Every structure is written in structure tokens, then in C-alpha cells.
Amino acid sequence: MTTLLEAAVRDHPEAVAVRDRRHRVGYAELDGISNCVATALTDTGSLTGRRVGVWLNKSVEAVAALHAILRCGAAYVPIDPTAPPKRAAAVLADSGASWLITTPERARSLRSCAPEVADGLSLLSVGDDDTGAPATGADATWEEALTRYAGAPPVRVSITPDDVAYLLYTSGSTGTPKGVVLTHAAALAFVDWAVDEFALTSGDVLASHAPFHFDLSVLDLFGAAACAGSVALVPESHQGLGRALVRFVTEHEVSVWYSVPTALRRMVEAPGSELAGTRLRVVAFAGEEYPTRHLRALHGALPAGTALYNLYGPTETNVCTFHRLGPEDLAEEAPPAPPIGRPCPYTTAFLRSPDGTALPETGEQVGELCVAGGSVMREYWNDAAKTAAAFVEHAGRRFHRTGDLVRRRADGLLVFGGRDDTMVKVKGHRIELGEIEAVLDGRTDVADAVCLIARDPEGGDRLVAFVTAAPGTTPDPRELRRHCRDFLPGYMIPEHVEVVPALDYTSTGKVDRRSLALRVHAGR
């Protein structure tokens, strides 16, 4: 991955590498900043094979930090900027991070809630604290690094394709986030393919809508570097605002967009939306289904000839199948949602039946999608049992079990068919319902908790939770939601928590999630 930035600096040193609300930074300048930070990180010892946490909002500094970590031979561990300190502490502790790059305010909040975690980290502080004074207690500061190490020799570490590039933490059923380990080779398999498939050039501007702890960000950050294009960082404050996103695309002359469908729908439906006059030429979406009727509206709003792509893949595989939409996918008689297509050239897949056998590779079949190939994760960090359960041997290869049910059509195209467990997706985020339930169950006034997704045909899926009270207690739903905020990122907070006398159960004794979901739809 480090070679991407090196090549861009060599061939296009003055080209704009990153742009945010305040800055436009060229490739040579980005390289210089990242080298200063890398030198500061390695000043007291090698970081080869270590992990470095990054808990920052989107910014030039955040992008430079990721490049700095990679050039040190370390792996970056991005933390959701909206994550409460307790969740950040859990990620940092589990990953065994050596350094944390964050703001003074976040460092202070981490120390307040988890001093034992903070004490085990070296801290590189970015920016002043909320009083305007320089950060105190940091092992290094961003400004000091840029000043002290300006002109320092390039940090060069031998890196192999099998070395870990980053850990992405996803929701875990036990209440603890799980780290997905991705190598340099895994990231490059996807990035190199995307550069070719989308015909990316140095004239492209890629919008970075996804947060850096979300796997969609890999295309924006490293696809841009691979073609010496520019990555435009969408501010967190814009992410849910359709008009603001359209204005951003226009002002930054964005040519390639990649996000969850929810963001695109908001852009199309925003009053006065004018996407037709933009430079968009490739629009890709992933993370959730995009209803065909809404895709027709998107297609009609975009500049003529804009290529539309449906990309599919869990965090563990990055993008493993793709489909470029054609007229047949947008026709009135088209299915309710487009297919997820065929395996990318760097992957291979098969469908697995419930009894564990491989289904025939021809004809219509329905089964669990299993994927092998260059973009697949190496393992779940520090969890051999979970890793073993996530893979299956087939035809002499190791395949990742996605847990997704897929239908293969007669023409060979794959169609997403949902999941058969408690993993759901809300606005592109893969969420383990068990993690939310574990947080609620941790309350002394809660006897049992069940979380589920209330599906809206219009695409506005939301999380709801039902709890029963522990004997002698009266849980307050508002307090239960506040409790969730202490442990979970914003996208995992149930929109509605209801205290019920008892949960519904099936005849086999399992919680009847379908019955509870019907309560939500019936408004009771």
C-alpha cells in the first residue's frame, strides 16, 4: 500500500491529493507530512507489526496519519469518531495498540473512563484542547512532529503483501467488537481492480463519504492514491444532508462517488437537487439493497452515461462481487432490487447448503455465499475459535462463510437473499444484534433484552429493542437508550426501547422476533 503514495509523489507531486473544508494538499506535501509523523512514531523504536489507533474526524491530518502508520510497517486501527470512550477503549485494548493518534479532548475522555488502557498507550495529540491551549501529557504532538522532523530522511520499512495493513472492528454478538484483520495484499486486490474497472485517472476526484472505520473508505483513500487522483473528504456534518452532499459534489467537481444507498437517495430527493450538471461519471453503492424504483430516480437524476455499480461484500471480504447496472435492471418489469452480480476477478465463490455441502455450480440455487480470494481477511484478531468458525474448506481452498443467503439465477448472476442469523445491516453498517442485547442485559434493572430491525419498504430500516424488567425494578426507556450511548456508536443505538411484561416465544422456546416485529409495525 505504501507504494501507491510513492508512485503518486514521483509522477504527480503537485497534484491535489486530499481536500477538506480547510485545505488542499498536494501529493508531495502529503508525503512530507506523513513522513514527519512516521518519524515521530518510530523515534523511540520500531513499530513494525504493531497497531496504531486513529480516533479522529475526517481531515487531512487523519489521511496523513493513516499513510504514516503504513509506512512504519504498522497497521492502523480506525475508531469511529462518534464512538463513546468505553467502546474506543475496548477496541484499543483488544487490538493491543501501541500508539493512539487523537485529539486532546478524546484522550482526556479515554483516560477518565479507562485509565488502565490510556496508561498502556503512547499518545500523539492532534490540535489544541478545548481551552485553546496546547495538549499536555502527550508523548508527541502533531505540530511538534511537523516542526522537529521536517526534512527527515524517509521512513522506509520492508513490508510484504502478507503484512497487516489495518484492523476494522465490527459488531460482535458477545457484546465485544471483533477485529477483522486485512493485509496489504487484500486491500490492493480490491483497489487495483477498482482502478481498472472504473478507469480511474489523475483527473478524477473521489468523494470520501464513508468514515474511515467503514470498509467502503478503502476505495476512496487508496483508489485515489493509486491513480494520483484527489480524494475529497465529506464532512461528518454533511453525511445525512441531501442538499449539502449535492453541493459538495458540485463544488469539489467529484467524478466518482461510493456510498450506501441511503446517502444517494437523500441526494436525489433533496429539494432543488441538481446532479445532472455535475462531473459524476461513476456512482457505486454498497452496504444495503437499493430498491429498483429508487434506482430509476437516481439514474434519471445523474448526467447521461454515468455508470452505476452495485458492489457487495462484508468487511471480511471487502468487495467480492459486483454488477454494473444495465437498462434491464431499471426496466419497469425488473426485479425489486438489482443483483449483486458475479465474483470479482480476484475472488471465487460457491453456494453452501444448510447441511454443509456445496451446491451445483449450474442452474438456479439458493445457499450461503462462501468466498475465497485475494481480498478475504486473514483472521479475526486474537480469536482463533471465531476465525475457525468463519471459514470452510472447499476444493482445496479456504473459503469465508459470509452468512448471507444468495440465490444464483439461471443466467449466473447472484441475488442477495438476506441472512439467517441476528446480523443485520442499517445504513450500510453491519450490526450484530447480540451486541446491543448484551449492553442492555448488563443493566441490573433488565431481565431480558431483544433487539431487532423494523423493516420499512421505503428503505428506512430502524433498530428497536424490547426489554423485560428485573424483579422489583421499573426500567426507564430513555435511561436505557442513554446507557446504550455509553457503550455503542450512534448507528447502534435503538431508536425505540419498549419495556414489556414478557417477551414473545415460539413453540420451540426461542424468542419470537417475527411477532415482536409485527408489534412495531402495528404500533403497539
XYZ file of C-alpha atoms in Angstrom:
524
model
C 0.000 0.000 0.000
C 2.894 2.361 0.692
C 3.975 2.104 -2.942
C 0.750 3.834 -4.022
C 1.727 7.097 -2.371
C 5.337 6.777 -3.502
C 4.279 6.403 -7.142
C 1.862 9.331 -6.948
C 4.579 11.550 -5.466
C 7.007 10.513 -8.175
C 4.628 11.039 -11.087
C 2.306 13.825 -9.870
C 3.971 15.616 -6.924
C 1.903 18.811 -7.236
C -1.466 17.163 -7.930
C -4.071 17.659 -5.193
C -4.067 14.509 -3.059
C -6.573 15.432 -0.340
C -9.049 18.223 0.089
C -11.196 19.014 3.093
C -13.059 22.105 4.255
C -9.846 23.927 5.124
C -7.045 22.610 2.964
C -5.933 21.274 -0.379
C -2.753 19.268 -0.035
C -0.623 18.011 -2.914
C 0.996 14.582 -3.039
C 4.488 15.856 -2.251
C 3.179 17.772 0.764
C 1.099 14.816 1.970
C 4.153 12.610 1.679
C 6.208 15.088 3.705
C 3.604 15.339 6.463
C 3.182 11.580 6.713
C 6.956 11.103 6.884
C 7.230 13.591 9.763
C 4.513 11.746 11.663
C 6.054 8.361 10.876
C 9.420 9.603 12.157
C 7.794 10.817 15.378
C 6.059 7.457 15.862
C 9.260 5.479 15.362
C 11.588 7.851 17.240
C 11.567 5.608 20.301
C 11.547 2.276 18.491
C 10.290 0.211 15.600
C 6.548 -0.168 15.017
C 6.856 -2.977 12.503
C 3.977 -5.390 13.033
C 2.387 -3.208 15.740
C -1.018 -1.486 15.775
C -1.776 2.234 15.970
C -5.204 3.590 16.837
C -6.606 6.607 14.983
C -9.519 8.376 16.672
C -10.016 11.484 14.560
C -12.646 13.178 12.492
C -12.091 13.271 8.745
C -9.300 15.674 7.903
C -6.035 15.996 6.040
C -4.347 15.073 9.310
C -6.322 11.830 9.544
C -5.387 10.795 5.992
C -1.721 11.656 6.594
C -1.818 9.646 9.825
C -3.026 6.516 8.007
C -0.244 6.809 5.438
C 2.291 7.430 8.218
C 1.249 4.302 10.084
C 1.513 2.149 6.963
C 4.976 3.446 6.088
C 6.096 2.488 9.642
C 5.199 -1.119 8.857
C 2.350 -0.925 11.378
C -1.383 -1.485 10.960
C -3.881 1.286 11.518
C -6.930 0.754 13.731
C -9.544 3.403 12.868
C -12.058 4.201 15.603
C -15.496 5.604 14.893
C -15.323 9.360 15.655
C -18.770 9.086 17.262
C -17.830 6.100 19.435
C -18.196 6.585 23.194
C -14.920 6.379 25.132
C -15.786 2.927 26.552
C -16.086 1.448 23.066
C -12.875 3.164 21.930
C -11.159 1.703 24.993
C -12.434 -1.783 24.136
C -11.065 -1.522 20.584
C -7.696 -0.196 21.729
C -7.346 -2.831 24.436
C -8.341 -5.708 22.166
C -6.035 -4.627 19.341
C -3.094 -4.135 21.679
C -2.390 -0.738 20.117
C 0.992 0.837 20.883
C 0.067 4.387 19.931
C -3.120 6.420 19.703
C -3.428 9.427 17.404
C -6.306 11.574 18.617
C -7.380 14.967 19.930
C -6.702 16.166 23.482
C -10.411 16.011 24.313
C -10.731 12.380 23.235
C -7.507 11.447 25.022
C -8.869 13.001 28.190
C -12.194 11.154 27.887
C -10.329 7.868 27.365
C -8.245 8.420 30.473
C -11.344 9.239 32.506
C -13.193 6.041 31.627
C -10.307 3.595 31.116
C -7.077 4.830 32.739
C -5.539 1.348 32.505
C -5.922 1.434 28.698
C -4.663 5.017 28.397
C -1.611 4.222 30.536
C -0.575 1.481 28.114
C -0.554 3.784 25.083
C 1.810 6.349 23.667
C -0.177 9.412 22.584
C 0.268 11.621 19.529
C -2.050 14.562 20.069
C -3.627 16.465 17.171
C -4.691 20.051 17.742
C -5.204 22.155 20.857
C -7.531 21.240 23.697
C -10.918 22.875 24.183
C -9.375 25.791 26.086
C -7.155 26.668 23.132
C -4.028 25.597 24.994
C -1.569 23.065 23.581
C -2.115 19.481 24.609
C -0.432 18.284 27.786
C 0.602 14.767 28.726
C 1.162 13.704 25.115
C 4.248 11.803 24.051
C 4.253 13.854 20.857
C 2.067 16.474 19.216
C 1.236 16.943 15.573
C 2.811 20.400 15.349
C 5.972 19.258 17.100
C 6.285 16.355 14.683
C 5.976 18.628 11.631
C 8.496 21.099 13.033
C 11.045 18.745 14.552
C 11.155 16.210 11.728
C 10.781 18.448 8.700
C 13.248 17.208 6.095
C 13.938 13.974 7.976
C 15.110 11.013 5.876
C 12.214 8.955 4.546
C 10.991 6.244 6.877
C 11.400 3.044 4.899
C 10.434 -0.322 6.315
C 10.355 -3.618 4.479
C 6.697 -4.565 4.010
C 5.405 -7.770 2.460
C 1.977 -8.291 0.866
C 1.008 -10.580 3.763
C 1.699 -7.940 6.423
C -1.333 -6.482 8.170
C -2.442 -3.096 6.828
C -5.425 -2.369 9.060
C -7.906 -3.794 11.552
C -11.564 -2.897 11.138
C -13.751 -3.508 14.159
C -17.289 -4.710 13.556
C -20.155 -5.564 15.848
C -19.768 -8.726 17.939
C -22.515 -10.996 19.273
C -20.932 -11.252 22.748
C -21.037 -7.504 23.331
C -17.388 -7.031 22.359
C -16.364 -5.621 18.947
C -14.406 -8.051 16.778
C -11.339 -7.037 14.774
C -11.160 -8.020 11.112
C -7.527 -8.353 10.000
C -6.825 -7.172 6.430
C -3.435 -7.408 4.766
C -1.774 -5.141 2.216
C -2.465 -7.776 -0.441
C -6.166 -7.896 0.465
C -6.554 -4.144 0.154
C -4.591 -3.946 -3.083
C -6.603 -6.738 -4.707
C -9.698 -4.555 -4.454
C -8.004 -1.214 -5.145
C -6.157 -2.409 -8.255
C -9.352 -3.910 -9.640
C -11.340 -0.738 -8.950
C -8.749 1.422 -10.724
C -9.089 -0.745 -13.823
C -12.851 -1.311 -13.687
C -13.692 2.370 -13.121
C -10.851 3.570 -15.380
C -9.586 5.929 -12.677
C -7.083 8.602 -13.708
C -5.259 11.524 -12.136
C -8.113 13.740 -13.307
C -10.648 12.006 -11.055
C -11.954 13.334 -7.759
C -13.223 10.589 -5.447
C -15.641 11.587 -2.701
C -14.878 10.086 0.700
C -18.328 9.680 2.219
C -17.738 6.591 4.383
C -15.977 7.007 7.741
C -12.510 5.506 7.893
C -13.588 2.634 10.184
C -16.003 1.510 7.429
C -14.518 -0.672 4.667
C -16.029 1.489 1.907
C -13.339 4.070 2.720
C -10.586 1.873 1.243
C -11.627 2.748 -2.323
C -11.684 6.493 -1.670
C -8.412 6.743 0.217
C -6.248 4.322 -1.700
C -8.013 4.279 -5.060
C -7.242 7.984 -5.310
C -3.584 7.411 -4.441
C -3.353 4.532 -6.922
C -4.306 6.797 -9.830
C -2.831 10.016 -8.366
C -6.358 11.415 -8.255
C -7.835 13.518 -5.494
C -9.906 12.427 -2.510
C -12.461 14.951 -1.248
C -13.389 14.377 2.398
C -17.111 14.738 3.031
C -17.549 16.409 6.441
C -19.353 14.298 9.036
C -21.918 17.093 9.356
C -22.903 16.629 5.682
C -23.329 12.865 5.613
C -27.082 12.797 6.201
C -27.984 16.019 4.370
C -29.002 15.558 0.748
C -28.655 19.184 -0.390
C -25.301 19.575 1.356
C -23.997 16.430 -0.355
C -25.136 17.612 -3.788
C -23.485 20.961 -3.156
C -20.312 19.164 -2.075
C -20.257 17.066 -5.262
C -20.685 20.208 -7.336
C -18.152 22.408 -5.549
C -15.420 19.745 -5.461
C -16.112 18.525 -9.013
C -16.491 14.961 -7.779
C -16.350 12.389 -10.578
C -16.526 9.125 -8.573
C -18.974 8.529 -5.747
C -19.175 5.478 -3.455
C -21.586 5.250 -0.537
C -24.509 3.410 0.980
C -27.816 3.809 -0.926
C -29.331 5.909 1.864
C -26.990 8.810 1.084
C -27.725 8.669 -2.645
C -31.473 8.610 -2.035
C -31.215 11.711 0.122
C -29.269 13.454 -2.613
C -31.842 12.619 -5.284
C -34.804 13.522 -3.079
C -33.353 16.791 -1.774
C -35.359 19.856 -2.885
C -33.608 21.579 -5.761
C -31.197 18.697 -6.289
C -29.137 19.267 -9.451
C -26.988 16.222 -10.034
C -27.373 16.288 -13.803
C -24.885 19.135 -14.173
C -22.143 17.549 -12.084
C -18.984 15.729 -13.249
C -20.145 12.385 -11.851
C -19.226 9.561 -14.206
C -19.139 6.562 -11.798
C -21.599 6.039 -8.947
C -21.191 2.903 -6.842
C -23.239 1.804 -3.871
C -22.903 -0.968 -1.291
C -23.906 -1.936 2.210
C -27.639 -2.404 1.717
C -30.181 -3.101 -1.001
C -31.156 -0.271 -3.351
C -34.815 -0.702 -4.439
C -35.138 -0.613 -8.227
C -37.782 2.111 -8.241
C -35.405 4.402 -6.377
C -32.569 3.428 -8.698
C -34.651 4.645 -11.616
C -34.909 8.032 -9.928
C -31.140 8.085 -9.365
C -30.440 7.123 -12.964
C -32.714 9.890 -14.196
C -31.054 12.490 -11.991
C -27.448 11.745 -12.971
C -25.529 13.011 -16.004
C -26.189 10.941 -19.113
C -23.862 7.976 -19.358
C -22.966 7.775 -15.654
C -22.026 4.189 -14.795
C -23.953 2.645 -11.903
C -22.407 -0.199 -9.881
C -23.796 -2.436 -7.168
C -20.848 -3.653 -5.062
C -21.253 -6.373 -2.460
C -19.110 -7.822 0.291
C -18.899 -7.989 4.083
C -15.990 -6.351 5.881
C -14.282 -9.746 5.960
C -14.017 -9.865 2.145
C -14.205 -6.209 1.134
C -15.920 -6.137 -2.281
C -16.172 -9.688 -3.582
C -18.977 -9.429 -6.190
C -20.064 -6.595 -8.440
C -22.686 -5.720 -11.004
C -22.730 -2.852 -13.463
C -26.357 -1.933 -13.980
C -27.830 -2.055 -17.469
C -31.206 -0.992 -18.925
C -32.690 -4.351 -17.963
C -32.034 -3.609 -14.281
C -34.003 -0.349 -14.456
C -36.937 -1.504 -16.587
C -40.466 -1.461 -15.194
C -40.521 -5.264 -15.187
C -37.142 -5.529 -13.413
C -36.912 -7.298 -10.024
C -37.397 -5.188 -6.848
C -33.614 -4.863 -6.363
C -30.632 -5.381 -8.664
C -28.406 -8.467 -8.410
C -25.085 -8.363 -6.612
C -23.616 -9.777 -9.797
C -20.642 -12.064 -10.236
C -17.424 -12.615 -8.275
C -14.709 -10.017 -8.853
C -11.712 -11.358 -10.813
C -9.689 -11.757 -7.611
C -12.324 -13.892 -5.871
C -14.095 -17.191 -6.365
C -17.288 -18.301 -4.679
C -19.633 -21.199 -4.134
C -23.026 -21.666 -2.514
C -23.277 -23.892 0.547
C -26.401 -25.779 1.552
C -27.664 -25.851 5.172
C -26.157 -29.313 5.619
C -22.723 -28.016 4.612
C -22.472 -29.458 1.117
C -21.500 -27.416 -1.929
C -24.398 -26.763 -4.294
C -24.060 -27.411 -8.045
C -22.377 -24.609 -9.961
C -25.067 -24.523 -12.637
C -28.766 -23.809 -12.565
C -30.774 -21.849 -10.022
C -29.606 -22.469 -6.467
C -30.048 -20.847 -3.042
C -27.419 -21.150 -0.339
C -24.911 -19.401 1.879
C -22.305 -17.484 -0.125
C -18.750 -18.594 0.611
C -15.828 -16.583 -0.779
C -12.105 -17.167 -1.295
C -9.532 -14.933 -2.940
C -7.198 -12.009 -2.661
C -9.433 -9.606 -0.740
C -10.506 -12.006 2.028
C -9.438 -11.261 5.598
C -6.644 -13.205 7.245
C -8.436 -13.750 10.559
C -10.394 -12.235 13.407
C -7.882 -10.587 15.657
C -6.937 -12.678 18.686
C -9.853 -15.086 18.223
C -8.850 -18.434 16.772
C -12.233 -20.033 17.535
C -14.221 -17.354 15.764
C -11.798 -17.457 12.848
C -12.123 -21.223 12.507
C -15.917 -20.971 12.529
C -15.840 -18.297 9.817
C -14.037 -20.477 7.254
C -14.724 -23.741 5.479
C -12.525 -25.899 3.239
C -13.736 -26.485 -0.308
C -11.885 -27.744 -3.390
C -8.599 -27.436 -1.534
C -9.122 -23.773 -0.651
C -10.124 -21.804 2.430
C -13.453 -20.023 1.939
C -15.013 -17.378 4.177
C -18.598 -18.090 5.168
C -20.356 -14.749 4.689
C -23.532 -15.826 6.478
C -25.514 -14.264 3.624
C -28.109 -16.249 1.745
C -27.753 -15.806 -2.005
C -29.757 -17.010 -4.985
C -27.967 -17.803 -8.203
C -30.158 -17.076 -11.195
C -30.241 -19.170 -14.331
C -28.030 -16.559 -16.042
C -25.388 -16.970 -13.314
C -25.976 -13.622 -11.594
C -26.175 -13.665 -7.796
C -29.060 -12.077 -5.898
C -28.849 -11.173 -2.214
C -31.424 -13.025 -0.131
C -30.822 -11.810 3.426
C -29.314 -13.503 6.472
C -30.355 -16.395 8.656
C -28.952 -15.104 11.929
C -29.014 -11.992 14.122
C -26.657 -9.945 11.941
C -28.413 -7.027 10.238
C -27.446 -4.020 8.187
C -28.624 -0.494 8.903
C -27.441 2.233 6.526
C -24.554 0.047 5.445
C -23.326 -0.778 8.946
C -23.220 -4.494 9.704
C -24.606 -4.870 13.215
C -24.676 -7.886 15.488
C -27.969 -7.561 17.386
C -26.463 -9.643 20.170
C -24.011 -6.852 20.983
C -26.851 -4.398 21.626
C -28.719 -7.020 23.638
C -25.588 -7.685 25.716
C -25.302 -3.992 26.592
C -28.954 -3.828 27.668
C -28.661 -7.107 29.576
C -25.803 -5.559 31.526
C -28.272 -3.313 33.358
C -29.382 -4.542 36.785
C -32.962 -3.415 36.080
C -33.225 -5.516 32.886
C -34.112 -9.198 32.999
C -34.084 -9.926 29.271
C -33.486 -7.861 26.155
C -34.179 -8.460 22.480
C -33.159 -6.148 19.654
C -34.449 -6.394 16.104
C -34.746 -4.437 12.915
C -38.067 -2.919 11.901
C -38.095 -3.056 8.130
C -39.637 -0.232 6.159
C -40.444 -0.936 2.489
C -39.260 2.604 1.726
C -35.770 1.779 2.980
C -35.898 3.460 6.392
C -34.935 0.422 8.477
C -34.523 1.132 12.195
C -33.388 -0.641 15.329
C -35.876 -1.307 18.116
C -35.447 -3.115 21.426
C -37.789 -4.877 23.840
C -36.829 -5.474 27.474
C -38.437 -7.072 30.497
C -37.878 -5.652 33.957
C -35.849 -7.352 36.652
C -37.945 -8.142 39.762
C -38.742 -5.040 41.785
C -37.495 -2.559 39.156
C -39.063 -0.188 36.650
C -36.655 0.500 33.769
C -36.952 3.873 32.075
C -36.700 3.533 28.243
C -34.970 6.915 27.979
C -32.375 5.863 30.533
C -31.862 2.575 28.676
C -31.073 4.479 25.465
C -28.691 6.739 27.376
C -26.996 3.612 28.737
C -26.528 2.335 25.174
C -24.829 5.614 24.228
C -22.155 4.946 26.844
C -21.100 1.721 25.148
C -22.205 1.802 21.492
C -21.649 4.043 18.466
C -24.577 6.139 17.293
C -25.637 3.821 14.484
C -26.178 1.004 17.033
C -28.475 2.919 19.392
C -32.059 1.578 19.203
C -34.436 4.280 18.021
C -37.129 2.836 20.258
C -36.904 0.850 23.505
C -40.062 -0.657 24.944
C -40.452 -2.250 28.338
C -42.868 -5.202 28.070
C -44.308 -7.565 30.694
C -42.964 -10.575 28.798
C -41.289 -11.435 25.509
C -42.994 -13.490 22.820
C -41.711 -17.033 22.303
C -42.127 -19.637 19.574
C -43.342 -23.171 20.230
C -39.700 -24.284 20.386
C -38.938 -21.833 23.168
C -36.996 -19.312 21.075
C -37.722 -15.595 21.191
C -40.334 -14.866 18.526
C -38.643 -11.975 16.758
C -41.201 -12.017 13.966
C -44.037 -11.482 16.446
C -42.170 -8.641 18.131
C -41.510 -7.037 14.747
C -45.232 -7.176 13.994
C -45.846 -5.247 17.213
C -43.640 -2.459 15.868
C -45.418 -2.313 12.521
C -48.811 -2.383 14.267
C -47.746 0.461 16.518
C -48.259 -1.447 19.741
